[in-house]
Short mmCIF file of N, CA and C in Angstrom, two decimals:
data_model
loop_
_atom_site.label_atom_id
_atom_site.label_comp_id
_atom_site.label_asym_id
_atom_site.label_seq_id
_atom_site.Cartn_x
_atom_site.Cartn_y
_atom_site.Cartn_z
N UNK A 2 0.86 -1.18 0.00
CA UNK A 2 0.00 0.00 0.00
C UNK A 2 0.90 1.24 0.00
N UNK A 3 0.70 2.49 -1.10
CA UNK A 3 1.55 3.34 -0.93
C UNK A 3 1.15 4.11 0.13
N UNK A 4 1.81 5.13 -0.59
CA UNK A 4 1.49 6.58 1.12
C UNK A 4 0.22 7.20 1.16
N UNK A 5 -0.84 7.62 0.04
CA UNK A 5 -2.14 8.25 0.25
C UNK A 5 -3.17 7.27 0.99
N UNK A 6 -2.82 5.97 0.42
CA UNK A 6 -3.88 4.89 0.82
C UNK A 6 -3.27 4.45 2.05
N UNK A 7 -2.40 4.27 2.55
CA UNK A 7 -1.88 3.55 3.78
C UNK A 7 -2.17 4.88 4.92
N UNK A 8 -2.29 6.07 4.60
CA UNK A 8 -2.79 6.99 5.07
C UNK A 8 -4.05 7.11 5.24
N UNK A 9 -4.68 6.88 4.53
CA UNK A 9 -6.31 6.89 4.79
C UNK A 9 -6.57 5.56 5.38
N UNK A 10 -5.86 4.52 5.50
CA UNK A 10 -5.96 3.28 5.79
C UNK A 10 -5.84 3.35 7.52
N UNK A 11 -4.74 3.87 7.64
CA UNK A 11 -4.32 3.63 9.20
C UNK A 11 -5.65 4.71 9.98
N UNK A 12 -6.12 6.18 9.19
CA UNK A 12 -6.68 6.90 9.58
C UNK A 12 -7.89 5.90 9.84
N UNK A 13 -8.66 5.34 8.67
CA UNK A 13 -9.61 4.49 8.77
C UNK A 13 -9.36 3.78 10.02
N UNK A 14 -8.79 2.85 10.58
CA UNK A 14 -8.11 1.89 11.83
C UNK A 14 -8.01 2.75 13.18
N UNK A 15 -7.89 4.17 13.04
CA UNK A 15 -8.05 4.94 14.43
C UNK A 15 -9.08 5.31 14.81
N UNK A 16 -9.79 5.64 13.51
CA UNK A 16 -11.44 6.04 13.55
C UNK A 16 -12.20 4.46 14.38
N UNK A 17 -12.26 3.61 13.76
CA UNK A 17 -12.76 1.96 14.06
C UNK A 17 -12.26 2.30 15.37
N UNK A 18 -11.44 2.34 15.98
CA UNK A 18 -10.80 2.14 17.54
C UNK A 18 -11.35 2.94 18.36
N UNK A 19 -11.68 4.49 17.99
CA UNK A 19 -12.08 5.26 18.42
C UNK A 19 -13.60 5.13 18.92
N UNK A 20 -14.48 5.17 17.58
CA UNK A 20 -15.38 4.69 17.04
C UNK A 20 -16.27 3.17 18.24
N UNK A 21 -15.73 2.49 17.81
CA UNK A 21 -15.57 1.30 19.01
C UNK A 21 -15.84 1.73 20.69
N UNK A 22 -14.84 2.09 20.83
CA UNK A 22 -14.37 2.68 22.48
C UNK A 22 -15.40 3.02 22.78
N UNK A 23 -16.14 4.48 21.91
CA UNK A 23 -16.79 4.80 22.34
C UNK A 23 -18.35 4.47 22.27
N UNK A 24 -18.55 3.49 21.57
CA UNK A 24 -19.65 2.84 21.69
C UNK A 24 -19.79 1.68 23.17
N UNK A 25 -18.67 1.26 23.04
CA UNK A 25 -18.53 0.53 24.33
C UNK A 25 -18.79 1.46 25.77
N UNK A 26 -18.29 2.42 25.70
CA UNK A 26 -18.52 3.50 26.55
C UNK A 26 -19.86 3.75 27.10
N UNK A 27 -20.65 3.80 25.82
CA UNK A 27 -22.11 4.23 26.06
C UNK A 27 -22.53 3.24 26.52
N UNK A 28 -22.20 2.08 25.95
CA UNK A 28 -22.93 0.67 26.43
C UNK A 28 -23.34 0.32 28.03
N UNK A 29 -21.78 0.93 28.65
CA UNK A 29 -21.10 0.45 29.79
C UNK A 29 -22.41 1.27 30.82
N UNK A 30 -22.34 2.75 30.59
CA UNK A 30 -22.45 3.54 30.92
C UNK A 30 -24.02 3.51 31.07
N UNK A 31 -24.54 3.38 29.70
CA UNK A 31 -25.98 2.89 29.40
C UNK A 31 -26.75 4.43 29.04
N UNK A 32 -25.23 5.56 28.95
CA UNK A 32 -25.64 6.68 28.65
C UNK A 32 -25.47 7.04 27.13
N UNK A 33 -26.41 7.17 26.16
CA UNK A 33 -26.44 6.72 25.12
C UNK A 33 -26.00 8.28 23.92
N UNK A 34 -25.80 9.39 25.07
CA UNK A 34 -26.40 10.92 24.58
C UNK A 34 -25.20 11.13 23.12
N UNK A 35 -24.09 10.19 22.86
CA UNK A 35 -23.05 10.11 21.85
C UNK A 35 -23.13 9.44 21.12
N UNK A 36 -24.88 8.97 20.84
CA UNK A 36 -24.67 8.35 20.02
C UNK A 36 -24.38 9.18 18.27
N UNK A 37 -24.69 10.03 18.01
CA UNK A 37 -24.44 10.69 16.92
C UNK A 37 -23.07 10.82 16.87
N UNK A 38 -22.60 10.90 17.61
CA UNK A 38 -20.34 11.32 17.45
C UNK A 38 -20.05 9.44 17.37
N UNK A 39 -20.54 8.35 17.66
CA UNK A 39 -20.16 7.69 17.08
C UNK A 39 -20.81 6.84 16.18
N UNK A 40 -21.74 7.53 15.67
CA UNK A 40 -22.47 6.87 14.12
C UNK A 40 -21.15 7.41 13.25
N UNK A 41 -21.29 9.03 13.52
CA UNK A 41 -20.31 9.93 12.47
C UNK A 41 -18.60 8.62 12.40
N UNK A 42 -18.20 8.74 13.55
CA UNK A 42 -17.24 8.38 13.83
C UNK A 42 -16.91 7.04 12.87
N UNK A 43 -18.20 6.02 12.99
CA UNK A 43 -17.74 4.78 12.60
C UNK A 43 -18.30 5.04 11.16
N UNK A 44 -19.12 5.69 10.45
CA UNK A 44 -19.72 6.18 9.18
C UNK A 44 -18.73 6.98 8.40
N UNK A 45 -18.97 8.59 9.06
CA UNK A 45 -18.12 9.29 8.25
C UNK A 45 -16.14 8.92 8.36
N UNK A 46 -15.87 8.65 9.56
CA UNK A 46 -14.16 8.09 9.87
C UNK A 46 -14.01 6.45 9.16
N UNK A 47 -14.14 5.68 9.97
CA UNK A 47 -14.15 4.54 9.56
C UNK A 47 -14.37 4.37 7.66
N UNK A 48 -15.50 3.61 7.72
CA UNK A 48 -16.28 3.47 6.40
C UNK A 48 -15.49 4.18 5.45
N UNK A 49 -15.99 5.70 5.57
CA UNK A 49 -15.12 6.68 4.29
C UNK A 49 -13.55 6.59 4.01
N UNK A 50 -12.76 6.72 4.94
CA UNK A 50 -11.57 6.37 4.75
C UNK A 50 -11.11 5.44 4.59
N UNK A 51 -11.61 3.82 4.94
CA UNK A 51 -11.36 2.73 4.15
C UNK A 51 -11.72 2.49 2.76
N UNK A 52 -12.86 3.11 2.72
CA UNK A 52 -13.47 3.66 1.00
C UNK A 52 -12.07 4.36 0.17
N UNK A 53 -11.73 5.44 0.79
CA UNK A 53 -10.73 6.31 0.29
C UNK A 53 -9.42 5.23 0.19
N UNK A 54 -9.12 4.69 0.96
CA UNK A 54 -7.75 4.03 1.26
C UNK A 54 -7.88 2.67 -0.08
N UNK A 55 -8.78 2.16 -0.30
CA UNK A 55 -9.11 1.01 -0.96
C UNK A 55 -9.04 1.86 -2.42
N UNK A 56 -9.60 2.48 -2.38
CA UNK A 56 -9.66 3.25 -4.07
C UNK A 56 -7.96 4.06 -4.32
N UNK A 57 -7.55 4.37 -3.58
CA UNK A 57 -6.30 4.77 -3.61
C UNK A 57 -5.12 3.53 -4.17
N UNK A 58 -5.68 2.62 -3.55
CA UNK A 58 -4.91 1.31 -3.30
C UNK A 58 -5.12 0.86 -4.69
N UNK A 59 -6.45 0.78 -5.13
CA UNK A 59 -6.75 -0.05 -6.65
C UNK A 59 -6.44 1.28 -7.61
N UNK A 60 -5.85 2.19 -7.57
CA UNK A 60 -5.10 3.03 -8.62
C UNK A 60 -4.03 4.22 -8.41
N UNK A 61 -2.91 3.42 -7.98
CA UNK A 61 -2.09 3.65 -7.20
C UNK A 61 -1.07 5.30 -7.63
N UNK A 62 -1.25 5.13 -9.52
CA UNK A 62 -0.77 6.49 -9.90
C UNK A 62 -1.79 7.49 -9.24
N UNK A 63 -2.96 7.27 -9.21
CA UNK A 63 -3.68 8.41 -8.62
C UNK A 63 -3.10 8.56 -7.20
N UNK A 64 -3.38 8.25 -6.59
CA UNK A 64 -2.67 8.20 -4.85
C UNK A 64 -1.07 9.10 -4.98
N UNK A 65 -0.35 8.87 -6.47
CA UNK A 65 0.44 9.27 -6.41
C UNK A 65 0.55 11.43 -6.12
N UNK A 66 -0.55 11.56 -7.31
CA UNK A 66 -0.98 12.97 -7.19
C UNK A 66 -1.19 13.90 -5.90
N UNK A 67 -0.80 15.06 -6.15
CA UNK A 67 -0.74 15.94 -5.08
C UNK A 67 -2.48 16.43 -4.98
N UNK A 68 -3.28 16.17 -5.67
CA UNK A 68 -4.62 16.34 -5.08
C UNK A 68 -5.00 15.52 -4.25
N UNK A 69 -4.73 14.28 -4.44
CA UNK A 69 -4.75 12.94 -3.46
C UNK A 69 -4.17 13.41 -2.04
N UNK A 70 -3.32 14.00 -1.90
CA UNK A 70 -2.59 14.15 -0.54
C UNK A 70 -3.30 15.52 -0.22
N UNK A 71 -3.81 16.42 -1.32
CA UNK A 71 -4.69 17.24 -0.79
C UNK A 71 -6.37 17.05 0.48
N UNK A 72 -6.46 15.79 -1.19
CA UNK A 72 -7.33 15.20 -0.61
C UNK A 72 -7.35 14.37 0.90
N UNK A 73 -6.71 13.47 1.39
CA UNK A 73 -5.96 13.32 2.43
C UNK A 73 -6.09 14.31 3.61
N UNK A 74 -5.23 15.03 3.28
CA UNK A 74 -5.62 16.44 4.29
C UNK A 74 -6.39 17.13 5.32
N UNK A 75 -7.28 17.13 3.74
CA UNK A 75 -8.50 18.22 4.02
C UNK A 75 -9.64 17.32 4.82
N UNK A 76 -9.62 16.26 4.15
CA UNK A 76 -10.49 14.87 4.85
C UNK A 76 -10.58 14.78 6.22
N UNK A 77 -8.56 14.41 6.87
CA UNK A 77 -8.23 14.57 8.04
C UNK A 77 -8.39 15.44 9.11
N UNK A 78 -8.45 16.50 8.66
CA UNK A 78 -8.25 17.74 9.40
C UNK A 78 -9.94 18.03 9.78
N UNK A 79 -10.13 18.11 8.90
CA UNK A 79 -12.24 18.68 8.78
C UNK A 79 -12.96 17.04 9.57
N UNK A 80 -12.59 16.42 9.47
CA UNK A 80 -13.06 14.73 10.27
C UNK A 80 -12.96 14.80 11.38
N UNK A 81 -11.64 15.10 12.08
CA UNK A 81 -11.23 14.70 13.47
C UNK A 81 -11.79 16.04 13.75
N UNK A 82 -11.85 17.72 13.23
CA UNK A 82 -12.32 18.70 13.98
C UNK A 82 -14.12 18.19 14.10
N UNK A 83 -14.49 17.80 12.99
CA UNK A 83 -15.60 17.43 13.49
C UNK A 83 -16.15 16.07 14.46
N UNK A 84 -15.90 15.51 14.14
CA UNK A 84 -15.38 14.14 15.50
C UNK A 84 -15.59 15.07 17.23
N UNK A 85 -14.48 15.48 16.91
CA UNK A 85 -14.13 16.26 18.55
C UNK A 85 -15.45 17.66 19.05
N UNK A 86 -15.22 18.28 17.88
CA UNK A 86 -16.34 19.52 18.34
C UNK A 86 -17.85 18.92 18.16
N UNK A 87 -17.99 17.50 17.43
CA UNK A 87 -19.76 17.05 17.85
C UNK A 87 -19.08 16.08 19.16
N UNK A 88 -18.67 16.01 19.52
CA UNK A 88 -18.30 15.34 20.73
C UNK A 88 -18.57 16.30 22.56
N UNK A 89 -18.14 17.44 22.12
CA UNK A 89 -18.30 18.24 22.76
C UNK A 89 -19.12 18.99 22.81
N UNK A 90 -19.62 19.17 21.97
CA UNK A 90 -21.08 20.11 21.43
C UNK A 90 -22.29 18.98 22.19
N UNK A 91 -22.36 17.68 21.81
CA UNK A 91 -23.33 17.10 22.42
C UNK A 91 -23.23 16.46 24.21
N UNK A 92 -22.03 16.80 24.52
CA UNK A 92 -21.52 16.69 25.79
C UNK A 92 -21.96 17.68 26.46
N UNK A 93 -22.11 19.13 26.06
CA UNK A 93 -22.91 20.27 26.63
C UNK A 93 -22.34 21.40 26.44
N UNK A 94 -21.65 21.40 25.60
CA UNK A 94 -21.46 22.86 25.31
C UNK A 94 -21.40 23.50 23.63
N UNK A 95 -22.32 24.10 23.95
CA UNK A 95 -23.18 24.29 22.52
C UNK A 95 -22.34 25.40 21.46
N UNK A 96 -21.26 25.97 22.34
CA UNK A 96 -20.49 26.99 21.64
C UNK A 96 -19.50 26.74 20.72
N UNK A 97 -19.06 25.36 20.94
CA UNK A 97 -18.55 24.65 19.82
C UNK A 97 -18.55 24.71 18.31
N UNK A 98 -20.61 24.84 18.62
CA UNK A 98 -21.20 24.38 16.81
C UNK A 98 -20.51 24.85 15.57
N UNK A 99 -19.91 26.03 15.93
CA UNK A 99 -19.07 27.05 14.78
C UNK A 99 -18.12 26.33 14.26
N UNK A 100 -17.38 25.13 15.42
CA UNK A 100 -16.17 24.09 14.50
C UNK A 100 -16.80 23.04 14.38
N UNK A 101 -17.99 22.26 14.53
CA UNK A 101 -18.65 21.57 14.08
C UNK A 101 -19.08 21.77 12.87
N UNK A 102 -19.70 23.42 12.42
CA UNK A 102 -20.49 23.55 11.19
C UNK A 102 -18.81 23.60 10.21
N UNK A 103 -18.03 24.56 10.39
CA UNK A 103 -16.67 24.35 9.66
C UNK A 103 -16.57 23.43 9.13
N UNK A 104 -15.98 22.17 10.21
CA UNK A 104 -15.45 21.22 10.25
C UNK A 104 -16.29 20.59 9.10
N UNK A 105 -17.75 20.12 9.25
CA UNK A 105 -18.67 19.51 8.21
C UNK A 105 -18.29 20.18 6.72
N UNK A 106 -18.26 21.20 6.41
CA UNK A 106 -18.50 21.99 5.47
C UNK A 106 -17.12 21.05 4.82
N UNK A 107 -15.84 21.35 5.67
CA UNK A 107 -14.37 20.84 4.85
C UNK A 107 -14.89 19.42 4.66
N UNK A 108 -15.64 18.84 5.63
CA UNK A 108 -15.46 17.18 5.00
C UNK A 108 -16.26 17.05 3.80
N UNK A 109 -17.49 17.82 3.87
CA UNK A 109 -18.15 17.77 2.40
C UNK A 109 -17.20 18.06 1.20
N UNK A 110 -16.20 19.32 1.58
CA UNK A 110 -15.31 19.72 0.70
C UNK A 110 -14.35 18.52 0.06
N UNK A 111 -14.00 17.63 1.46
CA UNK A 111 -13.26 16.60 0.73
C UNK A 111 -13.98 15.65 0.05
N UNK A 112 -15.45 15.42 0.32
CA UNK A 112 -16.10 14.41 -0.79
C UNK A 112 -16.18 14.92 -1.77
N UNK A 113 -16.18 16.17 -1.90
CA UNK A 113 -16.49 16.79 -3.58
C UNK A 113 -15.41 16.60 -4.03
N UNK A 114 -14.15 16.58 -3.47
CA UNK A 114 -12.96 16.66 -4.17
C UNK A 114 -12.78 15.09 -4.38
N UNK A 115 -12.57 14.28 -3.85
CA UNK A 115 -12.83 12.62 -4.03
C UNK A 115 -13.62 12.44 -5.41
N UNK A 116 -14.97 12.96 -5.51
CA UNK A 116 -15.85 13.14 -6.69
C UNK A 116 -15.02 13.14 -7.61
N UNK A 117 -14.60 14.15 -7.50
CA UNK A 117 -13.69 14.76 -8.82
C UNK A 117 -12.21 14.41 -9.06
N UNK A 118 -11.70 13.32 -8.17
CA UNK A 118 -10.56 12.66 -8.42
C UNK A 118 -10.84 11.24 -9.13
N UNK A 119 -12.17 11.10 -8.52
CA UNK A 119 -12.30 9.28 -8.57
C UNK A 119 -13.41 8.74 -10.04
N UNK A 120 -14.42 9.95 -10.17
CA UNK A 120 -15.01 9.53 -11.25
C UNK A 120 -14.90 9.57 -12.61
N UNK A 121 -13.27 10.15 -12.51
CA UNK A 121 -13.11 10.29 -14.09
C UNK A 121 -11.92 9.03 -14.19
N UNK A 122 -12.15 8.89 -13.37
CA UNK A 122 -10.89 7.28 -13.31
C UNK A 122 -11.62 5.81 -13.46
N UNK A 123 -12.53 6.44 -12.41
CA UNK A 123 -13.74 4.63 -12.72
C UNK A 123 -14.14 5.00 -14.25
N UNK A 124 -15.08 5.70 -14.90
CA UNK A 124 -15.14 5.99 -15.90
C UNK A 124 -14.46 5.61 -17.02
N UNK A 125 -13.27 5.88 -17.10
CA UNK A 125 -11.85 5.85 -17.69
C UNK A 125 -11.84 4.27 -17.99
N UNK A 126 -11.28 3.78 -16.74
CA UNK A 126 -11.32 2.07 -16.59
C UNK A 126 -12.23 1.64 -17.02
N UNK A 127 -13.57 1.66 -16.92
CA UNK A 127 -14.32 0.89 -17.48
C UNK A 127 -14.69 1.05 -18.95
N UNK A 128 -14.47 2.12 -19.50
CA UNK A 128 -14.23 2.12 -20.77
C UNK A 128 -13.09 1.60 -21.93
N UNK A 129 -12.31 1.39 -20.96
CA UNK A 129 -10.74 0.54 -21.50
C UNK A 129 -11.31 -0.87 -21.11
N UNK A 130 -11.68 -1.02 -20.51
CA UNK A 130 -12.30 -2.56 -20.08
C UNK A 130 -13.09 -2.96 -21.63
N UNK A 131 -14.36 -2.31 -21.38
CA UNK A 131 -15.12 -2.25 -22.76
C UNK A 131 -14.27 -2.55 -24.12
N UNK A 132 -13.12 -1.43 -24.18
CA UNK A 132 -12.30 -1.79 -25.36
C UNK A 132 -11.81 -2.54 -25.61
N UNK A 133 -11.53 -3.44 -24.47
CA UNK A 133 -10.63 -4.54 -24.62
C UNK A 133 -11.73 -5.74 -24.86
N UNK A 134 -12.55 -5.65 -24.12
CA UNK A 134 -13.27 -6.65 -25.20
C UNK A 134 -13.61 -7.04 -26.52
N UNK A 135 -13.66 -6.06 -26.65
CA UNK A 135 -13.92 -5.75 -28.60
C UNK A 135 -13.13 -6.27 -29.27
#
C-alpha cells in the first residue's frame, strides 16, 4: 500500500478504535447521549476512509498525485475537527457548533474533491475494459 492509501488506511483503523471505544462507553455507561459522534465516527471516519484508502490502493498512480494528498488532508483535518467539536457540542457545550459547522462543510469539501478525483478514473477504466473486449 503506498502513502495516500496507507494513510487513509491507518486513519480508517483509528477512527474503528475510536469509534468502538466509544460505543462501548455508552454501552457500559448505558448513557447513550453520543450516540451521533459515534455513528459519524464509525460512518463518516471509519467506512469513508477505508473507501478512500481502498480506491487509492486499486489506482495507485492516482494516490500518487498531489490532489490525493490534498485530498488526504482536508479529509483529516475537517473529520477529526468534526469528531471532537460534535463530541463536545453534544456533551454540553453548545459553543462549539461554529467548529462543528466548519469542520462539516471541509469534510463535504473533501467528498467533492474525491468526486472529482475518482469519477473520471472509474469511468476511464471501465471504458478501456469495454475496449478490450472488442
Amino acid at each position: 500500500m503506498q502513502k495516500v492509501a496507507r494513510n487513509f488506511f491507518t486513519l480508517a483503523v483509528i477512527y474503528a478504535l475510536f469509534g468502538m471505544a466509544l460505543g462501548l462507553q455508552m454501552a457500559i455507561s448505558k448513557d447513550h447521549g453520543q450516540m451521533p459522534t459515534h455513528a459519524h465516527t464509525m460512518v463518516a471516519g471509519w467506512l469513508m476512509s477505508a473507501v478512500f484508502a481502498f480506491f487509492y490502493h486499486l489506482f495507485p498512480a492516482i494516490g500518487q498525485k498531489t490532489l490525493a494528498t490534498v485530498h488526504f488532508w482536508l479529509t483529516a483535518i475537517s473529520g477529526i475537527g468534526l469528531l471532537i467539536g460534535l463530541y463536545i457540542m453534544l456533551g454540553g457545550n453548545p459553543a462549539i457548533e461554529p467548529l462543528v459547522a466548519t469542520s462539516s462543510m471541509g469534510f463535504y469539501a473533501g467528498l467533492l474533491l474525491f468526486a472529482y478525483i475518482a469519477l473520471p478514473v472509474v469511468w476511464k477504466a471501465e471504458r478501456l475494459l469495454e475496449a478490450q473486449k472488442a
